[in-house]
Coordinates of C-alpha atoms in Angstrom, one line a residue:
Chain A
N9 CA 0.5 0.1 0.0
A10 CA 1.4 3.4 -0.8
G11 CA -1.2 4.7 2.1
V12 CA -1.4 8.7 1.9
T13 CA -0.2 10.0 -0.8
Q14 CA 0.0 13.7 -1.7
T15 CA 0.3 15.7 -4.9
P16 CA 2.4 18.5 -5.5
K17 CA 4.9 18.7 -2.4
F18 CA 5.6 21.9 -3.7
Q19 CA 3.9 24.8 -5.1
V20 CA 4.3 28.5 -5.1
L21 CA 1.5 30.2 -6.3
K22 CA 1.3 33.9 -6.9
T23 CA -1.9 36.2 -5.1
G24 CA -5.5 35.8 -7.1
Q25 CA -4.4 32.3 -8.6
S26 CA -6.2 29.0 -7.9
M27 CA -5.1 25.4 -7.8
T28 CA -6.4 22.2 -6.3
L29 CA -4.4 19.8 -3.6
Q30 CA -4.1 16.0 -4.1
C31 CA -5.0 13.6 -1.9
A32 CA -5.5 9.7 -2.3
Q33 CA -5.6 6.4 0.4
D34 CA -4.7 3.4 -1.0
M35 CA -6.1 2.0 2.9
N36 CA -10.4 2.1 1.8
H37 CA -10.7 4.7 4.6
E38 CA -13.8 6.3 5.3
Y39 CA -12.5 9.5 7.3
M40 CA -10.0 12.1 5.4
S41 CA -9.0 14.9 6.4
W42 CA -7.5 18.0 5.2
Y43 CA -4.9 20.4 7.7
R44 CA -2.7 23.4 7.9
Q45 CA 0.6 23.1 9.7
D46 CA 1.9 26.6 10.4
P47 CA 5.5 28.2 12.5
G48 CA 4.4 27.5 16.3
M49 CA 0.7 26.8 15.2
G50 CA 0.2 23.3 15.7
L51 CA -1.6 21.6 12.8
R52 CA -5.3 23.8 12.0
L53 CA -8.3 21.5 10.9
I54 CA -9.7 23.0 6.9
H55 CA -11.7 20.2 5.8
Y56 CA -13.2 17.2 6.3
S57 CA -15.5 14.3 5.4
V58 CA -16.9 10.6 6.8
G59 CA -17.4 9.3 3.6
A60 CA -17.7 9.6 -0.3
G61 CA -20.6 12.8 -1.0
I62 CA -20.1 13.5 2.8
T63 CA -17.8 16.6 3.4
D64 CA -17.9 19.7 6.7
Q65 CA -16.1 22.3 8.1
G66 CA -13.5 22.9 10.5
E67 CA -11.4 25.2 12.3
V68 CA -10.2 27.4 9.4
P69 CA -12.5 27.0 6.2
N70 CA -12.2 30.2 4.4
G71 CA -11.2 30.1 1.1
Y72 CA -10.9 26.5 1.0
N73 CA -13.1 23.6 -1.1
V74 CA -13.4 20.4 -0.9
S75 CA -15.4 17.5 -2.4
R76 CA -15.8 13.3 -2.1
S77 CA -16.7 12.4 -5.4
T78 CA -15.2 8.9 -4.1
T79 CA -13.5 6.8 -1.1
E80 CA -9.9 7.3 -2.4
D81 CA -9.6 10.7 -3.2
F82 CA -10.3 14.3 -1.4
P83 CA -8.9 17.2 -3.0
L84 CA -7.9 21.0 -1.6
R85 CA -9.2 23.7 -3.9
L86 CA -7.9 27.1 -3.0
L87 CA -10.4 29.5 -5.1
S88 CA -8.1 32.6 -5.0
A89 CA -5.0 32.4 -3.3
A90 CA -3.5 34.8 -0.4
P91 CA -0.7 34.9 1.3
S92 CA -2.4 34.3 4.1
Q93 CA -2.5 30.5 2.8
T94 CA 1.5 30.2 3.2
S95 CA 1.4 26.9 5.2
V96 CA 2.8 23.1 4.6
Y97 CA -0.8 21.2 3.7
F98 CA -1.1 17.5 5.1
C99 CA -4.3 16.2 3.9
A100 CA -5.0 12.3 6.7
S101 CA -7.0 9.3 6.8
S102 CA -8.7 7.4 9.3
P103 CA -10.3 3.9 9.0
R104 CA -13.4 4.8 10.1
T105 CA -15.3 7.9 12.0
G106 CA -16.0 6.8 15.2
T107 CA -14.2 7.4 19.0
Y108 CA -11.0 5.5 19.3
N109 CA -8.8 5.8 14.9
E110 CA -5.5 7.4 14.6
Q111 CA -4.5 9.0 11.5
F112 CA -2.4 8.5 8.8
F113 CA -1.2 11.3 7.8
G114 CA 0.8 12.1 3.5
P115 CA 3.7 13.5 3.4
G116 CA 2.2 17.5 3.4
T117 CA 2.1 20.2 0.2
R118 CA 3.8 23.0 1.3
L119 CA 2.8 26.0 -0.3
T120 CA 3.9 29.3 -1.0
V121 CA 1.9 33.0 -2.2
L122 CA 3.3 35.5 -3.1
Chain B
S25 CA -8.4 27.5 19.1
Q26 CA -5.9 25.3 19.8
Q27 CA -7.5 22.8 22.2
G28 CA -4.4 20.8 23.4
E29 CA -1.2 22.6 24.6
E30 CA 2.1 21.3 25.6
D31 CA 4.6 21.8 28.3
P32 CA 8.0 22.6 27.7
Q33 CA 8.1 23.8 23.6
A34 CA 11.7 22.5 23.5
L35 CA 13.4 19.6 25.4
S36 CA 17.1 19.0 25.0
I37 CA 18.5 16.2 26.7
Q38 CA 21.5 13.8 26.6
E39 CA 21.2 9.7 24.8
G40 CA 19.5 7.5 27.9
E41 CA 18.1 10.2 28.9
N42 CA 14.3 9.8 30.0
A43 CA 12.0 12.4 28.3
T44 CA 8.9 13.8 29.6
M45 CA 6.4 15.8 27.4
N46 CA 3.2 17.3 28.9
C47 CA -0.3 18.5 27.6
S48 CA -3.0 20.0 28.9
Y49 CA -6.9 20.8 27.1
K50 CA -9.3 21.5 27.8
T51 CA -13.2 20.3 26.9
S52 CA -14.0 17.0 27.4
I53 CA -12.4 15.1 25.5
N54 CA -13.2 10.8 23.6
N55 CA -9.6 10.0 23.6
L56 CA -5.8 11.8 23.1
Q57 CA -3.6 10.5 21.1
W58 CA 0.1 11.6 20.9
Y59 CA 2.2 12.1 17.3
R60 CA 5.8 12.4 16.7
Q61 CA 7.0 15.0 12.8
N62 CA 10.0 14.4 12.3
S63 CA 11.5 17.7 10.7
G64 CA 9.8 18.1 7.1
R65 CA 7.7 14.5 7.6
G66 CA 4.6 13.6 8.3
L67 CA 3.3 13.1 11.4
V68 CA 3.2 9.7 12.7
H69 CA 1.0 8.7 14.9
L70 CA 2.5 7.2 18.4
I71 CA -0.6 6.4 20.9
L72 CA -3.6 6.4 22.0
I73 CA -5.3 6.4 25.1
R74 CA -8.9 6.3 26.0
S75 CA -11.0 8.5 28.3
N76 CA -11.7 5.6 30.5
E77 CA -7.4 4.7 30.6
R78 CA -5.4 6.2 32.8
E79 CA -2.3 5.3 31.7
K80 CA -1.0 2.8 28.7
H81 CA 2.3 1.7 27.5
S82 CA 3.9 1.2 23.4
G83 CA 7.5 0.3 23.9
R84 CA 9.5 2.9 25.2
L85 CA 6.6 5.2 25.3
R86 CA 4.5 5.5 28.8
V87 CA 1.5 7.3 28.5
T88 CA -0.9 8.8 31.2
L89 CA -4.4 10.3 31.3
D90 CA -5.7 12.8 34.2
T91 CA -9.4 13.3 32.5
S92 CA -9.3 15.4 36.3
K93 CA -6.8 18.0 35.6
K94 CA -7.5 17.9 31.7
S95 CA -4.4 17.0 31.1
S96 CA -1.9 14.0 29.7
S97 CA 2.4 13.2 29.9
L98 CA 4.7 11.6 27.6
L99 CA 7.7 9.3 28.5
I100 CA 10.0 8.3 26.3
T101 CA 12.8 6.1 28.0
A102 CA 16.0 5.4 26.9
S103 CA 15.8 8.5 24.9
R104 CA 17.7 7.4 21.5
A105 CA 19.3 10.3 18.5
A106 CA 16.4 8.8 16.3
D107 CA 13.6 10.5 18.7
T108 CA 15.0 13.5 17.4
A109 CA 11.6 14.9 16.4
S110 CA 8.2 17.1 17.4
Y111 CA 5.9 16.0 19.3
F112 CA 2.2 17.2 19.1
C113 CA -0.9 15.9 21.5
A114 CA -4.1 15.6 19.7
T115 CA -7.5 15.9 20.8
D116 CA -10.8 13.9 19.8
A117 CA -13.7 15.2 22.2
K118 CA -16.4 15.2 18.9
G119 CA -15.7 11.3 18.8
Y120 CA -15.1 11.8 14.7
S121 CA -11.8 11.4 14.3
T122 CA -11.9 15.1 14.5
L123 CA -8.7 15.9 16.4
T124 CA -7.4 19.4 17.9
F125 CA -3.4 19.3 17.6
G126 CA -1.7 21.4 20.2
K127 CA 1.4 23.6 19.2
G128 CA 3.6 20.5 19.7
T129 CA 7.1 20.3 21.9
M130 CA 10.5 20.0 20.0
L131 CA 12.5 17.3 21.0
L132 CA 16.7 17.0 20.4
V133 CA 18.3 13.7 21.6
S134 CA 22.4 14.4 21.9
P135 CA 24.3 11.4 21.1

């Protein structure tokens, strides 16, 4: 199994540009989520999905869209990039929603918005 | 807002010593998890402790949970240089695997 994969690894955008960060998992996990990590801030939840066709907002959803058309994929779209969205983005998945499940993280995408 | 807060922010020890990191949180939880992050990499799950558990062991890791004080500690015994990483606690309050992370403790283990 490849686990959780993310593409691209690095990306530089100009303010106002849009892009999609890709996330895929091959473990048939129901739950997937997106976090951003900023220096000194830990990880903050952007959006999450408890299954195909179901998404919900996390702590910092503004400026981001998600969709979950398949179990495997959970792309994160930046609608109009802003410098405040410069961050490292992590995708994670979990076997099933519920109380006692660890999350598996991808390697991250480092995004710079100029 | 951050649910968990780790203490200390940074910790520097010698190989063979024990490392203790603490985590405090604000609201009731279903479980608390600890993750490790090596520089420039994704997070790796270390251990999960349920709200009705007080202590859990996994290899050289020992985690305690005190729900009355809303705090947890992670002890790494006989530290190795390879343990150098950032360690994060994460709480699951909603029961939907929606984790809230603290800011982390940076651990440096010198040979």
